[in-house]
mmCIF file of C-alpha atoms and ligand atoms in Angstrom:
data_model
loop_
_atom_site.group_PDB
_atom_site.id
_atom_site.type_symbol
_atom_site.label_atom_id
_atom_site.label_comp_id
_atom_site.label_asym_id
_atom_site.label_seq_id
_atom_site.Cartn_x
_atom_site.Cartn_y
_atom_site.Cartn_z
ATOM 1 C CA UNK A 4 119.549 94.996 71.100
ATOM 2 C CA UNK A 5 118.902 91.413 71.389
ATOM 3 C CA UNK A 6 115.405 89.438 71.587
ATOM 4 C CA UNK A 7 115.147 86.758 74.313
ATOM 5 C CA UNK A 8 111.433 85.228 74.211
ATOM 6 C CA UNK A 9 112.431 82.321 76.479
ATOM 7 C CA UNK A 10 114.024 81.755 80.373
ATOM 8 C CA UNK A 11 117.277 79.973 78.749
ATOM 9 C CA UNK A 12 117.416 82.424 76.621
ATOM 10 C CA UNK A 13 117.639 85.433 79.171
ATOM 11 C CA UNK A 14 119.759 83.360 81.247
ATOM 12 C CA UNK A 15 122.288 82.663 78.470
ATOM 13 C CA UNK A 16 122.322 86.368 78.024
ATOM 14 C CA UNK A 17 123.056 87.528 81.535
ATOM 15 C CA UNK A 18 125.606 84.512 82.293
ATOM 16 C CA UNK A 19 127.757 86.086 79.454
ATOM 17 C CA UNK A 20 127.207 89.633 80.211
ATOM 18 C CA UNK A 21 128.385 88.328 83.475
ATOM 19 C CA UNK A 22 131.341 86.675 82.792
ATOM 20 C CA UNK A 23 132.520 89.709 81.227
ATOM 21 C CA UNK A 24 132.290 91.759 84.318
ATOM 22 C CA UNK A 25 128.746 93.471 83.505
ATOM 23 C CA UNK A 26 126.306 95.066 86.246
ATOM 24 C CA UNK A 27 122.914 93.893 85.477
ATOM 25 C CA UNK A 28 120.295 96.658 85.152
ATOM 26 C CA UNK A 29 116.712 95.465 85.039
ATOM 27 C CA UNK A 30 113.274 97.501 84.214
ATOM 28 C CA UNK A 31 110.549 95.599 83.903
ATOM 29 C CA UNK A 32 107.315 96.900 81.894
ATOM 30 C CA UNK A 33 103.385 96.279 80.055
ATOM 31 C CA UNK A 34 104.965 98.513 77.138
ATOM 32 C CA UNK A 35 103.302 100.874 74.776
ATOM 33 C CA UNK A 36 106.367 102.609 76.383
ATOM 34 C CA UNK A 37 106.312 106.314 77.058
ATOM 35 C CA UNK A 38 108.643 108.880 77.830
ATOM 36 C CA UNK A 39 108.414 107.652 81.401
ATOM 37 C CA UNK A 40 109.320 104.506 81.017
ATOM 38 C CA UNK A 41 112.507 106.077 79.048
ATOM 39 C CA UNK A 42 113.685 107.634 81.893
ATOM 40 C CA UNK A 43 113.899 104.635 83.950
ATOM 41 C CA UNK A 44 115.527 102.985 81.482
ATOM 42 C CA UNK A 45 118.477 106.114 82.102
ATOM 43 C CA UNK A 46 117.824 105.429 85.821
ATOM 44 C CA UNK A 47 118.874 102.185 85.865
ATOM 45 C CA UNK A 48 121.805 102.618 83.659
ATOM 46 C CA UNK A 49 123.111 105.774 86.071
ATOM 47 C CA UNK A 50 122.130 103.237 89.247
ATOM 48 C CA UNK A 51 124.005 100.664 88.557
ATOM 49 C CA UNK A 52 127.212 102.146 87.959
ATOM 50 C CA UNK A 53 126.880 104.251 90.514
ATOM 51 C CA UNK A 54 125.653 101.320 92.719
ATOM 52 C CA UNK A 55 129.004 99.600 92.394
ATOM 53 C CA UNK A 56 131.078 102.289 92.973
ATOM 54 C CA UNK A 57 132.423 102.500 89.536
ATOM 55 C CA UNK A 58 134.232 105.716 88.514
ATOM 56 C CA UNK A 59 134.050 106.430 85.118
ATOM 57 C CA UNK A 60 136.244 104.778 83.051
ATOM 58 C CA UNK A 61 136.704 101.971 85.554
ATOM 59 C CA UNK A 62 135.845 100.006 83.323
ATOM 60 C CA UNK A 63 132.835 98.239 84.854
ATOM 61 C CA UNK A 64 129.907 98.540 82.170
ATOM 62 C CA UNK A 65 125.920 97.653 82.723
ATOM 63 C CA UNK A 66 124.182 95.668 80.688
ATOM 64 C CA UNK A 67 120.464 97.023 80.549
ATOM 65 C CA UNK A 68 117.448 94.552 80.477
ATOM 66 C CA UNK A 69 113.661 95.242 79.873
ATOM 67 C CA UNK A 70 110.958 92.771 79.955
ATOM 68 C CA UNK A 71 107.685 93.853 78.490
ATOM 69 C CA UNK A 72 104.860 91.483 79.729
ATOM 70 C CA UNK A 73 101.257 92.226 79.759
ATOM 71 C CA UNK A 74 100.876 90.599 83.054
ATOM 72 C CA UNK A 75 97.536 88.720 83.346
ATOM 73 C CA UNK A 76 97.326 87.980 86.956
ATOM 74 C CA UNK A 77 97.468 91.735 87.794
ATOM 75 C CA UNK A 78 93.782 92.329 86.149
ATOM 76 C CA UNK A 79 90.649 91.497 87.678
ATOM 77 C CA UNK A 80 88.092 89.947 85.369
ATOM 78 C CA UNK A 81 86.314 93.123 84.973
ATOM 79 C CA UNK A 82 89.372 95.082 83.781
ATOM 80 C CA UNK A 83 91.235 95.955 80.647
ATOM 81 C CA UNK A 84 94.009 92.897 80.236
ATOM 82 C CA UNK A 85 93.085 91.963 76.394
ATOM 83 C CA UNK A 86 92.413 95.730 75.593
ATOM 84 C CA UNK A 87 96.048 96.964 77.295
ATOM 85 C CA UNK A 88 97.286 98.823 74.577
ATOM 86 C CA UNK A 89 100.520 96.872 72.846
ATOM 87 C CA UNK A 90 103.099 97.710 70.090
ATOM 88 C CA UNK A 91 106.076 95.637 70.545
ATOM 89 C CA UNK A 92 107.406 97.763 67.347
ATOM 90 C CA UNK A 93 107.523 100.944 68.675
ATOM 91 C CA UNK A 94 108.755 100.029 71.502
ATOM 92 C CA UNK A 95 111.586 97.986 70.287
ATOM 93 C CA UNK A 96 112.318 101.028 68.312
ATOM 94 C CA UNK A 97 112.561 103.272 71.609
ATOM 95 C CA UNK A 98 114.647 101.161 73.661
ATOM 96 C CA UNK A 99 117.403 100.383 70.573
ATOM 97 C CA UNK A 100 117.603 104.028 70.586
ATOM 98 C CA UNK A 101 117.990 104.018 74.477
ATOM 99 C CA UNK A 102 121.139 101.576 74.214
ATOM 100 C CA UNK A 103 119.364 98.577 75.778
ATOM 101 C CA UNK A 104 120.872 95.496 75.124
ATOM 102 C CA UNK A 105 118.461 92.949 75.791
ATOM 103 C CA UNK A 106 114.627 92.959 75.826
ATOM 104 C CA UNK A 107 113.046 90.217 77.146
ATOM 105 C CA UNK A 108 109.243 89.768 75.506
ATOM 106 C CA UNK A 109 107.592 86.304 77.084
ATOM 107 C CA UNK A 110 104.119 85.252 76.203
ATOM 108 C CA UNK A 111 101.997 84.534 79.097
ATOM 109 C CA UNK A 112 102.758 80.136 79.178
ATOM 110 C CA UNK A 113 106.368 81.158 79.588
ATOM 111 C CA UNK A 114 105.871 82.699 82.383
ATOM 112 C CA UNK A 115 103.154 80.650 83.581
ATOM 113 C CA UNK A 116 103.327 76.941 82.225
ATOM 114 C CA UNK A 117 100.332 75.378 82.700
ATOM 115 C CA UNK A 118 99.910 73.959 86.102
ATOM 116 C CA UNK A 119 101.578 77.125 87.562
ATOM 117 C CA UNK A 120 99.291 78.287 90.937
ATOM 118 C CA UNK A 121 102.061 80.195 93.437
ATOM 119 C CA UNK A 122 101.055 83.145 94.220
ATOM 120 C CA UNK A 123 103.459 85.786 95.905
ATOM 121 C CA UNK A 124 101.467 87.825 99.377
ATOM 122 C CA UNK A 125 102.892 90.958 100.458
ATOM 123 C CA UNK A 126 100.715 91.136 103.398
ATOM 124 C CA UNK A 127 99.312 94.619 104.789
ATOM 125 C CA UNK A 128 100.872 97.303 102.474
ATOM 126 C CA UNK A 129 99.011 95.329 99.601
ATOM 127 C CA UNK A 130 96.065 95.605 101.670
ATOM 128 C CA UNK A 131 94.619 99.313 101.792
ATOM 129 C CA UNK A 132 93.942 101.812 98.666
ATOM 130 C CA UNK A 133 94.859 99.876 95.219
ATOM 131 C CA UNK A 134 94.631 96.586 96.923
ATOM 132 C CA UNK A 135 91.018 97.152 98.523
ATOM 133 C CA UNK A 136 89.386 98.247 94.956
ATOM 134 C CA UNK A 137 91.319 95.672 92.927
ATOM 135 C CA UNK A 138 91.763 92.728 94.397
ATOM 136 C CA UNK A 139 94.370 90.244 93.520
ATOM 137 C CA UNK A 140 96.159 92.844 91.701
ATOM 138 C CA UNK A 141 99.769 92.576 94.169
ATOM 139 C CA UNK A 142 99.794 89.106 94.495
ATOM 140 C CA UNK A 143 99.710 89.347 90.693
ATOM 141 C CA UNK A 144 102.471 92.326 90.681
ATOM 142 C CA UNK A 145 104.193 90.972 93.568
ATOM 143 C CA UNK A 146 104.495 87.137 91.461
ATOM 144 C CA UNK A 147 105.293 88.422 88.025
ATOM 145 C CA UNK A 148 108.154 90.431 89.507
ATOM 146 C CA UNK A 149 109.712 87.816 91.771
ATOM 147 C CA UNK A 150 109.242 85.551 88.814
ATOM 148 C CA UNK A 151 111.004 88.667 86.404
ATOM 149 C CA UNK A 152 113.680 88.898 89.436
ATOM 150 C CA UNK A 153 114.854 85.167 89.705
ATOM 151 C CA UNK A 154 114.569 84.674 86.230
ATOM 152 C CA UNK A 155 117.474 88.031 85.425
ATOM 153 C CA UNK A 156 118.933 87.823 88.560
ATOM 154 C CA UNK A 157 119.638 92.042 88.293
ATOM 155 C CA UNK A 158 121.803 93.832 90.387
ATOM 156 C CA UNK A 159 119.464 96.813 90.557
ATOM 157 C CA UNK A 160 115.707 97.145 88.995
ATOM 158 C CA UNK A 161 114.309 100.038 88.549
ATOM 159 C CA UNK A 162 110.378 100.635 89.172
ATOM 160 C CA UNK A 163 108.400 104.476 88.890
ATOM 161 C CA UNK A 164 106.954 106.091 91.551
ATOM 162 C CA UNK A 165 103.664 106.951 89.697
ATOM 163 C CA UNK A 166 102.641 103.662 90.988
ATOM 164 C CA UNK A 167 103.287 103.834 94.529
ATOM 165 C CA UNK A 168 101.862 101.650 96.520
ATOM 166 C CA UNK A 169 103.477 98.978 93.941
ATOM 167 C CA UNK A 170 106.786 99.940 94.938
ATOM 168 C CA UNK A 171 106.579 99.840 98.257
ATOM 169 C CA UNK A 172 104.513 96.246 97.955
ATOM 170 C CA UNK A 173 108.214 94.885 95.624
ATOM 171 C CA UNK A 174 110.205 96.875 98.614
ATOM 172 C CA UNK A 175 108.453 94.688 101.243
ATOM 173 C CA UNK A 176 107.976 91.483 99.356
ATOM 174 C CA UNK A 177 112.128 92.168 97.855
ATOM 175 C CA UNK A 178 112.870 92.496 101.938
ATOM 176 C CA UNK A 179 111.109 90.060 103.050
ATOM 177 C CA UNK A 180 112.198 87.468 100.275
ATOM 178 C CA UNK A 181 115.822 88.065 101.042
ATOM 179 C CA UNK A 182 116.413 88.963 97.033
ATOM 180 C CA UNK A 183 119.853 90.231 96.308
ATOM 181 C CA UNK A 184 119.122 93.171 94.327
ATOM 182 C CA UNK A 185 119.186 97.190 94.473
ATOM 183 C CA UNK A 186 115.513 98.754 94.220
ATOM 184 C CA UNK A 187 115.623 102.513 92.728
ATOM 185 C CA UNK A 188 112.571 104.287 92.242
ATOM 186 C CA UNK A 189 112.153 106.548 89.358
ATOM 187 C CA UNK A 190 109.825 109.968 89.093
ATOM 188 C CA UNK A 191 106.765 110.444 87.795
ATOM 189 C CA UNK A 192 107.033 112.137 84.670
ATOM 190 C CA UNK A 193 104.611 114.199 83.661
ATOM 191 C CA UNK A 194 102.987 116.270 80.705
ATOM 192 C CA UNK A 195 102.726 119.754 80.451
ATOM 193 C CA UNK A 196 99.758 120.010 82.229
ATOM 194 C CA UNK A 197 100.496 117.541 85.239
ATOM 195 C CA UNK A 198 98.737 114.460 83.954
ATOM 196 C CA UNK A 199 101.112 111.557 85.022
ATOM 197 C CA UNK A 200 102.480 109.970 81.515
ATOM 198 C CA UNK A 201 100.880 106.796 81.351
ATOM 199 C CA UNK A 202 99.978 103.946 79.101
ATOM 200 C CA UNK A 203 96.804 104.438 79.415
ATOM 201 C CA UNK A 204 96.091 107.806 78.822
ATOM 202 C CA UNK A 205 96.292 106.919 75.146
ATOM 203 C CA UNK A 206 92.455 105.247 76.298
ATOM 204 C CA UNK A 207 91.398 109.167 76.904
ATOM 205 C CA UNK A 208 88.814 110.595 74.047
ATOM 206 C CA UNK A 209 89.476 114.612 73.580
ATOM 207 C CA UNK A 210 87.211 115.575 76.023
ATOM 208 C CA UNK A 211 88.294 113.345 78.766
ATOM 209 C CA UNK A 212 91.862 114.035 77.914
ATOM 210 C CA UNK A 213 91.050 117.637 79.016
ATOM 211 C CA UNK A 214 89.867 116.824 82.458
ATOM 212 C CA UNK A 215 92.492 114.367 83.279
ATOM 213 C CA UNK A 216 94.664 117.287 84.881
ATOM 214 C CA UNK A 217 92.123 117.574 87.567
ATOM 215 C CA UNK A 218 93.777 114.404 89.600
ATOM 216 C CA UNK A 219 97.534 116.211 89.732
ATOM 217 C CA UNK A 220 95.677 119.432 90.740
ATOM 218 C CA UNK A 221 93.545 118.050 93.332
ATOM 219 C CA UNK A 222 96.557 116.365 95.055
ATOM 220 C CA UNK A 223 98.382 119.370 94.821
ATOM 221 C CA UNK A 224 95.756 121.058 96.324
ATOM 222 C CA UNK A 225 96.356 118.392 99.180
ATOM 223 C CA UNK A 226 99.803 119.276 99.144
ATOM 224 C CA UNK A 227 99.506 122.723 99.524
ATOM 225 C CA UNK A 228 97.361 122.261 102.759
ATOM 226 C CA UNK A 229 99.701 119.702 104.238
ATOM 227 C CA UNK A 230 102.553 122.193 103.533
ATOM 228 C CA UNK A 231 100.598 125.210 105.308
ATOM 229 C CA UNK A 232 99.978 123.169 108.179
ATOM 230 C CA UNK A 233 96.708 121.697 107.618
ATOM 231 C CA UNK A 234 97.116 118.456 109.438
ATOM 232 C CA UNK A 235 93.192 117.119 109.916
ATOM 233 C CA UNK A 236 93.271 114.480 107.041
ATOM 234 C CA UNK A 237 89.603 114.582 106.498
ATOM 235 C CA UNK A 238 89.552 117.760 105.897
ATOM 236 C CA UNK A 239 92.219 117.553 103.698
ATOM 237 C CA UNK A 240 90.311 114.369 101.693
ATOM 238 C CA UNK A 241 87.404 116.477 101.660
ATOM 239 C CA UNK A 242 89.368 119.432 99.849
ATOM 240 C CA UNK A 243 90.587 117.250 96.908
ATOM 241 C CA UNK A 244 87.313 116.197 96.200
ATOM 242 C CA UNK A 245 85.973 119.151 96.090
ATOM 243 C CA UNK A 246 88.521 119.820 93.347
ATOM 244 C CA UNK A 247 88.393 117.109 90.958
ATOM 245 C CA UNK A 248 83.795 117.907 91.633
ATOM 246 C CA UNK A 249 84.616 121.060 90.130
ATOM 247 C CA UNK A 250 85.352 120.061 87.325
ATOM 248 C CA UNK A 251 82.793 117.918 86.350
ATOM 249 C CA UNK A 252 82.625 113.857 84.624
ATOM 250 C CA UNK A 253 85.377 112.371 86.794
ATOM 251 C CA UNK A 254 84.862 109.718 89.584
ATOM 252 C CA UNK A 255 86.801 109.372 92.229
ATOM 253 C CA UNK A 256 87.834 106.402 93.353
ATOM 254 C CA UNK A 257 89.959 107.608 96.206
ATOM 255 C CA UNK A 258 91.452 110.542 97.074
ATOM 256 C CA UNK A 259 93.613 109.905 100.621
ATOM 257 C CA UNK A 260 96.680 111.221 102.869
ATOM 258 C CA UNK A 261 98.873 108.005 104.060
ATOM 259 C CA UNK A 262 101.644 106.665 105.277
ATOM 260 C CA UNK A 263 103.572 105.625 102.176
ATOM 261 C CA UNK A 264 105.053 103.236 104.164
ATOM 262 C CA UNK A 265 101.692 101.255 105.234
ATOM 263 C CA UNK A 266 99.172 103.315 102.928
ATOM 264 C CA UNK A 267 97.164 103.735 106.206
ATOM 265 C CA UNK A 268 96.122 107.019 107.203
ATOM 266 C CA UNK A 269 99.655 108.831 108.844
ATOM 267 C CA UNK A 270 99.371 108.521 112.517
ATOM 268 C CA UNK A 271 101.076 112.342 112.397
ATOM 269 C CA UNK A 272 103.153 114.747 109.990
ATOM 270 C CA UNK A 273 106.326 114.115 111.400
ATOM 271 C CA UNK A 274 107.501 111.862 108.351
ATOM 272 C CA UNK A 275 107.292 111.995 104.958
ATOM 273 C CA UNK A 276 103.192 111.522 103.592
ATOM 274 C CA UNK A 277 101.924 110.732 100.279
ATOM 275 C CA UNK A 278 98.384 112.244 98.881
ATOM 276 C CA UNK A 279 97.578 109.581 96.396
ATOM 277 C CA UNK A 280 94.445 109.316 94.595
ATOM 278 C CA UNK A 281 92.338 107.198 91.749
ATOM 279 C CA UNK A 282 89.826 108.413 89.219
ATOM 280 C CA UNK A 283 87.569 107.277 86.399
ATOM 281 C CA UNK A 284 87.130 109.804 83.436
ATOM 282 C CA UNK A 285 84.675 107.679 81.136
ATOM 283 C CA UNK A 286 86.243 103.695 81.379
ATOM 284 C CA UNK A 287 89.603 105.172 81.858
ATOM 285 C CA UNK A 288 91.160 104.931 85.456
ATOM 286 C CA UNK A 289 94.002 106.880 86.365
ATOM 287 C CA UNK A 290 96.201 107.274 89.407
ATOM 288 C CA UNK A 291 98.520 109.565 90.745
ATOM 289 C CA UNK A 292 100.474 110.312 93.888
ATOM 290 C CA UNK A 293 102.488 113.219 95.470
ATOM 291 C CA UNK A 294 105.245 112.616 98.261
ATOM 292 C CA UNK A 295 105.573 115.773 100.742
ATOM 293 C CA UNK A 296 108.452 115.344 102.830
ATOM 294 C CA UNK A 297 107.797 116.289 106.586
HETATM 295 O O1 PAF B 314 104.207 98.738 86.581
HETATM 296 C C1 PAF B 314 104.074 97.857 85.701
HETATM 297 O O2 PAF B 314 104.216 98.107 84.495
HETATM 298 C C2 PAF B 314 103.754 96.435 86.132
HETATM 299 O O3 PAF B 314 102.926 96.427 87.230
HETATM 300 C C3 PAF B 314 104.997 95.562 86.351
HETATM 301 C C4 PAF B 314 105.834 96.092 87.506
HETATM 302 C C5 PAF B 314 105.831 95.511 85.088
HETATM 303 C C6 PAF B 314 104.572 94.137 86.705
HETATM 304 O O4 PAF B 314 103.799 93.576 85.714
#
């Protein structure tokens, strides 16, 4: 696996991979990579052959890319961007072992150069749930990854579906940018007890680790209703709180059912709805999100 820490040096990369007939696979990341992340990293690789068509033994071959870059325009001031957890040797070790061939690991004036103000809007999608308690946070997403995306120039990227409302904000800003590229969005991967793998879930103390199940549950609870034909979406709020207040030492944030389209409350059930929710267990906050088709 090669090391690019510069643009020309990424660009080098990807013009050769090119030139020998490569499909360029791109998942971008913060690191302190988990399982999760992992599996993207297969995602891509599976995508982009199958993206292009290419039988096995075609001969077409991918060449996998993944950035790690602790964004800084995605935190508020108030939020964890200098604790993010890092180890850039771990997680080189995990992605040589996953075949990648080049990681791309920027410091923050390579990607912003002094002077550097653009900021990328995805309009209304970036407004409700995630966007209303952290503000700034897409434009920061959405600019990184159009930044990440001209800079590799990938045939397909690959993003997880833990964070939701994030892919659907690169979906709208990736359609509405004309970019050239294949979006595929990757499960949620979970632990044994439902808690969505994340980064930072390695903030959670014993105790809090414990209770950080109650999110998944309450949203399956959500699920459940939606899928017996409980279609009154306060009442259905109302239930998943009552969940995650059952257990005790965890904030909500939100709880909600929406369009995962808009993130606005569904106008009915006769499409696909997501129960997504936030919560704080001591300074940790988590989020989660369940799809139920219609
Ligand atoms: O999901 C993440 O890890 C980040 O938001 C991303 C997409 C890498 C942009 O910084």
């Amino acid at each position: 696996m090669k090391i690019a820490r510069t643009i020309e040096e990424v660009r080098a990369a990807v013009a050769n991979a090119r030139a020998h007939g490569a499909v360029i696979g791109f998942v971008p990341t913060m690191g302190f990579l988990h399982e999760g992340h992992l599996s993207l990293v297969r995602n891509v690789a599976t995508a982009a052959l199958s993206g292009r068509g290419a039988a096995e033994g075609s001969g077409t071959h991918m060449f996998i890319i993944v950035s790690i870059f602790v964004n800084p325009t995605q935190f508020g001031p108030t939020e964890d961007f200098s604790r993010y957890p890092r180890d850039e040797e771990r997680d080189r070790a995990l992605l040589e072992s996953e075949n990648v061939d080049l990681l791309f690991l920027p410091e923050v004036d390579v990607m912003y150069p002094p002077g550097a103000t653009t900021r990328i809007d995805a309009g209304a999608v970036a407004r409700p749930l995630e966007g209303a308690r952290r503000p700034g946070h897409f434009e920061g997403v959405a600019t990184v990854v159009a930044k990440l995306f001209n800079i590799v120039q990938p045939d397909v990227a690959v993003f997880g579906r833990k964070d939701a409302q994030q892919c659907a904000v690169i979906e709208r800003m990736t359609r509405d940018l004309d970019i050239p590229l294949r979006l595929v969005f990757g499960e949620t991967m979970r632990e044994h007890d439902g808690l969505a793998m994340s980064s930072r879930n390695s903030y959670l103390s014993a105790d809090e680790r414990a209770k950080a199940p109650v999110l998944h549950r309450a949203l399956r609870a959500g699920e459940e209703a939606i899928t017996h034909g409980i279609r009154e979406v306060a009442g259905i709020e109302k239930l998943m709180h009552r969940v995650v207040a059952e257990e005790g030492g965890v904030e909500v944030d939100y709880l909600a059912v929406v369009d995962p389209l808009t993130f606005e409350a569904p106008r009915d059930f006769d499409r696909e709805v997501l129960v997504a929710g936030a919560v704080k267990i001591g300074r940790t906050r988590l989020i989660d999100n369940i799809r139920i088709p219609r």
